[in-house]
């Protein structure tokens, strides 16, 4: 089975499309030319994507308007005040978020999955009913040049055209505006062509704070360098998403799972445990014996069970 067919198969396996709405794939999918790696180097490859305004048209045509939710005047006023996002000219308009992440399937190969969802969806807690797949791309086929993921940027360029069309023309009397971009750090870095990201000395894409002493982010004074400096664009090559009307870095949503639970939150918990062990709070003559002591495990397990966490996180 060719990779393009595997990508199409993903839509068939999608619970929401296949078993609930039963949309015809040929009414949703558009084929675009993407630069991809091959045995002969980078080649343009025909690839299926489901553009947001095409999917929205079929959803609305099938009578699923309520699944996208409604955005009232308070919502749009808040988006304007907090993020500078303006409501489209159509009375019935929704906010749209983009989301990207990677997962392993199809013989344990890593694939990037790119979705959109309504920020106002009544099913926002149910991913199968609120997220709509745009495309899936095998990570091994990424074409990268000078730090820019050409494959992903080509997809985002097509999505930008789709979102601008939806904003300007409405789809079956429903307008839309991009209000958020979410994903793990790898996706955000590649989708925005970031040269300031967590793997760099200067790691913040909003300011020029650094891990070292040049503009230390640990400097919390009013005159801290990262507060005072006017940050330069965090990319050398402007990303395709800048083509979307109204898009700005203020719309980048940071993922709490990767930033807190698997990031600095985990480091904080680990540091606290080390301090407690070294001060003798848990029995044991060494750090290793304290970690292995049943009391420590019991306290951690009880806390996680109480707040609904799992020990692995």
mmCIF file of C-alpha atoms in Angstrom, residues 13-183:
data_model
loop_
_atom_site.group_PDB
_atom_site.id
_atom_site.type_symbol
_atom_site.label_atom_id
_atom_site.label_comp_id
_atom_site.label_asym_id
_atom_site.label_seq_id
_atom_site.Cartn_x
_atom_site.Cartn_y
_atom_site.Cartn_z
ATOM 1 C CA UNK A 13 -10.500 4.875 10.549
ATOM 2 C CA UNK A 14 -11.577 8.164 12.122
ATOM 3 C CA UNK A 15 -14.556 7.350 14.368
ATOM 4 C CA UNK A 16 -16.324 10.676 13.915
ATOM 5 C CA UNK A 17 -16.183 10.748 10.137
ATOM 6 C CA UNK A 18 -16.679 7.054 9.487
ATOM 7 C CA UNK A 19 -19.400 6.098 11.987
ATOM 8 C CA UNK A 20 -21.163 9.296 13.003
ATOM 9 C CA UNK A 21 -21.254 11.671 10.071
ATOM 10 C CA UNK A 22 -20.367 9.307 7.211
ATOM 11 C CA UNK A 23 -19.082 12.087 4.945
ATOM 12 C CA UNK A 24 -17.841 11.000 1.549
ATOM 13 C CA UNK A 25 -14.050 11.259 1.414
ATOM 14 C CA UNK A 26 -14.066 12.559 -2.147
ATOM 15 C CA UNK A 27 -16.094 15.569 -0.969
ATOM 16 C CA UNK A 28 -13.546 16.459 1.698
ATOM 17 C CA UNK A 29 -10.068 15.635 0.422
ATOM 18 C CA UNK A 30 -7.952 17.881 -1.791
ATOM 19 C CA UNK A 31 -4.661 16.698 -3.312
ATOM 20 C CA UNK A 32 -1.696 19.050 -3.100
ATOM 21 C CA UNK A 33 1.936 18.848 -4.142
ATOM 22 C CA UNK A 34 4.286 18.630 -1.147
ATOM 23 C CA UNK A 35 8.102 18.525 -1.170
ATOM 24 C CA UNK A 36 9.070 15.219 0.439
ATOM 25 C CA UNK A 37 12.174 13.158 0.913
ATOM 26 C CA UNK A 38 12.579 10.118 -1.293
ATOM 27 C CA UNK A 39 15.333 7.712 -2.271
ATOM 28 C CA UNK A 40 16.206 10.102 -5.102
ATOM 29 C CA UNK A 41 16.233 13.234 -2.926
ATOM 30 C CA UNK A 42 13.481 15.786 -2.437
ATOM 31 C CA UNK A 43 10.573 15.338 -4.841
ATOM 32 C CA UNK A 44 7.119 16.876 -5.151
ATOM 33 C CA UNK A 45 4.617 14.285 -3.985
ATOM 34 C CA UNK A 46 0.839 14.340 -4.439
ATOM 35 C CA UNK A 47 -0.677 14.174 -0.966
ATOM 36 C CA UNK A 48 -4.236 14.269 0.439
ATOM 37 C CA UNK A 49 -5.329 16.982 2.844
ATOM 38 C CA UNK A 50 -8.766 17.994 4.123
ATOM 39 C CA UNK A 51 -8.862 21.783 4.077
ATOM 40 C CA UNK A 52 -10.828 23.319 6.974
ATOM 41 C CA UNK A 53 -13.350 25.200 4.839
ATOM 42 C CA UNK A 54 -14.076 22.077 2.764
ATOM 43 C CA UNK A 55 -14.658 19.993 5.880
ATOM 44 C CA UNK A 56 -16.804 22.724 7.415
ATOM 45 C CA UNK A 57 -18.936 22.923 4.277
ATOM 46 C CA UNK A 58 -19.672 19.199 4.372
ATOM 47 C CA UNK A 59 -20.389 19.255 8.118
ATOM 48 C CA UNK A 60 -22.828 22.124 7.760
ATOM 49 C CA UNK A 61 -24.398 20.611 4.664
ATOM 50 C CA UNK A 62 -24.953 17.361 6.596
ATOM 51 C CA UNK A 63 -26.777 19.289 9.339
ATOM 52 C CA UNK A 64 -24.119 19.310 12.031
ATOM 53 C CA UNK A 65 -24.076 23.033 12.726
ATOM 54 C CA UNK A 66 -24.475 22.514 16.492
ATOM 55 C CA UNK A 67 -21.239 20.496 16.656
ATOM 56 C CA UNK A 68 -19.223 23.626 15.895
ATOM 57 C CA UNK A 69 -20.838 25.603 18.709
ATOM 58 C CA UNK A 70 -21.572 29.306 18.791
ATOM 59 C CA UNK A 71 -19.403 32.292 19.702
ATOM 60 C CA UNK A 72 -21.295 35.140 21.363
ATOM 61 C CA UNK A 73 -20.347 38.813 21.516
ATOM 62 C CA UNK A 74 -18.605 38.352 24.881
ATOM 63 C CA UNK A 75 -16.332 35.714 23.342
ATOM 64 C CA UNK A 76 -15.301 37.963 20.462
ATOM 65 C CA UNK A 77 -14.838 40.968 22.733
ATOM 66 C CA UNK A 78 -12.555 38.892 24.955
ATOM 67 C CA UNK A 79 -10.577 37.653 21.959
ATOM 68 C CA UNK A 80 -10.197 41.244 20.794
ATOM 69 C CA UNK A 81 -9.124 42.600 24.189
ATOM 70 C CA UNK A 82 -6.742 39.773 25.088
ATOM 71 C CA UNK A 83 -5.311 38.674 21.738
ATOM 72 C CA UNK A 84 -6.155 41.362 19.212
ATOM 73 C CA UNK A 85 -8.365 38.976 17.221
ATOM 74 C CA UNK A 86 -11.254 40.549 15.353
ATOM 75 C CA UNK A 87 -14.549 38.827 14.608
ATOM 76 C CA UNK A 88 -15.269 38.216 10.909
ATOM 77 C CA UNK A 89 -17.972 40.392 9.399
ATOM 78 C CA UNK A 90 -20.535 37.592 9.552
ATOM 79 C CA UNK A 91 -22.907 37.488 12.504
ATOM 80 C CA UNK A 92 -22.569 33.702 12.864
ATOM 81 C CA UNK A 93 -18.811 33.174 13.250
ATOM 82 C CA UNK A 94 -16.667 30.742 15.213
ATOM 83 C CA UNK A 95 -13.088 30.623 16.405
ATOM 84 C CA UNK A 96 -10.827 27.949 14.902
ATOM 85 C CA UNK A 97 -7.780 26.338 16.470
ATOM 86 C CA UNK A 98 -5.025 24.360 14.750
ATOM 87 C CA UNK A 99 -3.299 21.500 16.543
ATOM 88 C CA UNK A 100 -0.341 19.320 15.576
ATOM 89 C CA UNK A 101 1.502 16.439 17.222
ATOM 90 C CA UNK A 102 3.308 13.229 16.347
ATOM 91 C CA UNK A 103 2.397 9.628 17.100
ATOM 92 C CA UNK A 104 3.507 6.146 16.110
ATOM 93 C CA UNK A 105 1.408 3.824 13.972
ATOM 94 C CA UNK A 106 1.541 2.088 10.573
ATOM 95 C CA UNK A 107 4.315 -0.320 11.584
ATOM 96 C CA UNK A 108 5.493 1.976 14.412
ATOM 97 C CA UNK A 109 6.519 4.774 12.083
ATOM 98 C CA UNK A 110 6.346 8.324 13.405
ATOM 99 C CA UNK A 111 3.644 10.435 11.737
ATOM 100 C CA UNK A 112 2.639 14.059 12.198
ATOM 101 C CA UNK A 113 -1.115 14.482 12.685
ATOM 102 C CA UNK A 114 -2.528 17.935 11.961
ATOM 103 C CA UNK A 115 -6.071 18.876 13.037
ATOM 104 C CA UNK A 116 -8.434 21.812 13.319
ATOM 105 C CA UNK A 117 -11.275 22.283 15.760
ATOM 106 C CA UNK A 118 -13.869 24.878 16.668
ATOM 107 C CA UNK A 119 -12.885 26.807 19.780
ATOM 108 C CA UNK A 120 -16.590 26.918 20.588
ATOM 109 C CA UNK A 121 -17.403 23.241 20.017
ATOM 110 C CA UNK A 122 -19.909 21.640 22.367
ATOM 111 C CA UNK A 123 -17.707 18.533 22.187
ATOM 112 C CA UNK A 124 -14.406 20.211 23.059
ATOM 113 C CA UNK A 125 -13.640 17.538 25.694
ATOM 114 C CA UNK A 126 -14.195 14.737 23.160
ATOM 115 C CA UNK A 127 -11.387 14.684 20.620
ATOM 116 C CA UNK A 128 -13.169 12.276 18.300
ATOM 117 C CA UNK A 129 -16.086 14.655 17.891
ATOM 118 C CA UNK A 130 -14.324 18.013 18.015
ATOM 119 C CA UNK A 131 -11.048 17.541 16.116
ATOM 120 C CA UNK A 132 -11.041 17.224 12.352
ATOM 121 C CA UNK A 133 -8.028 15.758 10.615
ATOM 122 C CA UNK A 134 -6.344 17.956 8.013
ATOM 123 C CA UNK A 135 -3.511 15.627 7.089
ATOM 124 C CA UNK A 136 -1.008 13.029 8.263
ATOM 125 C CA UNK A 137 2.618 13.036 7.155
ATOM 126 C CA UNK A 138 5.381 10.501 7.900
ATOM 127 C CA UNK A 139 8.137 12.326 9.745
ATOM 128 C CA UNK A 140 10.772 10.414 7.782
ATOM 129 C CA UNK A 141 9.537 12.140 4.608
ATOM 130 C CA UNK A 142 10.041 15.682 5.872
ATOM 131 C CA UNK A 143 12.056 17.841 3.466
ATOM 132 C CA UNK A 144 14.124 20.261 5.545
ATOM 133 C CA UNK A 145 16.323 23.037 4.163
ATOM 134 C CA UNK A 146 18.301 25.541 6.263
ATOM 135 C CA UNK A 147 16.283 24.581 9.325
ATOM 136 C CA UNK A 148 12.913 25.080 7.590
ATOM 137 C CA UNK A 149 10.506 22.148 7.305
ATOM 138 C CA UNK A 150 9.452 22.659 3.685
ATOM 139 C CA UNK A 151 6.882 19.870 3.830
ATOM 140 C CA UNK A 152 5.021 21.264 6.817
ATOM 141 C CA UNK A 153 5.258 24.841 5.532
ATOM 142 C CA UNK A 154 3.630 23.768 2.264
ATOM 143 C CA UNK A 155 0.726 22.220 4.182
ATOM 144 C CA UNK A 156 0.365 25.341 6.320
ATOM 145 C CA UNK A 157 0.369 27.536 3.229
ATOM 146 C CA UNK A 158 -2.626 25.619 1.842
ATOM 147 C CA UNK A 159 -4.361 25.815 5.225
ATOM 148 C CA UNK A 160 -3.711 29.568 5.385
ATOM 149 C CA UNK A 161 -5.476 30.042 2.038
ATOM 150 C CA UNK A 162 -8.377 27.928 3.298
ATOM 151 C CA UNK A 163 -8.752 29.896 6.538
ATOM 152 C CA UNK A 164 -8.564 33.245 4.741
ATOM 153 C CA UNK A 165 -11.262 32.089 2.331
ATOM 154 C CA UNK A 166 -13.469 30.949 5.214
ATOM 155 C CA UNK A 167 -12.970 34.249 7.013
ATOM 156 C CA UNK A 168 -13.757 36.420 3.985
ATOM 157 C CA UNK A 169 -16.557 34.442 2.336
ATOM 158 C CA UNK A 170 -18.183 32.371 5.108
ATOM 159 C CA UNK A 171 -19.165 28.749 4.593
ATOM 160 C CA UNK A 172 -22.912 28.181 4.449
ATOM 161 C CA UNK A 173 -23.396 31.481 6.322
ATOM 162 C CA UNK A 174 -20.838 30.624 9.040
ATOM 163 C CA UNK A 175 -17.640 32.666 9.262
ATOM 164 C CA UNK A 176 -14.420 31.646 11.010
ATOM 165 C CA UNK A 177 -11.244 33.202 12.383
ATOM 166 C CA UNK A 178 -8.048 31.491 13.502
ATOM 167 C CA UNK A 179 -7.751 32.030 17.267
ATOM 168 C CA UNK A 180 -5.107 29.525 18.319
ATOM 169 C CA UNK A 181 -2.166 27.328 17.345
ATOM 170 C CA UNK A 182 -1.365 24.423 19.649
ATOM 171 C CA UNK A 183 0.914 21.405 19.740
#
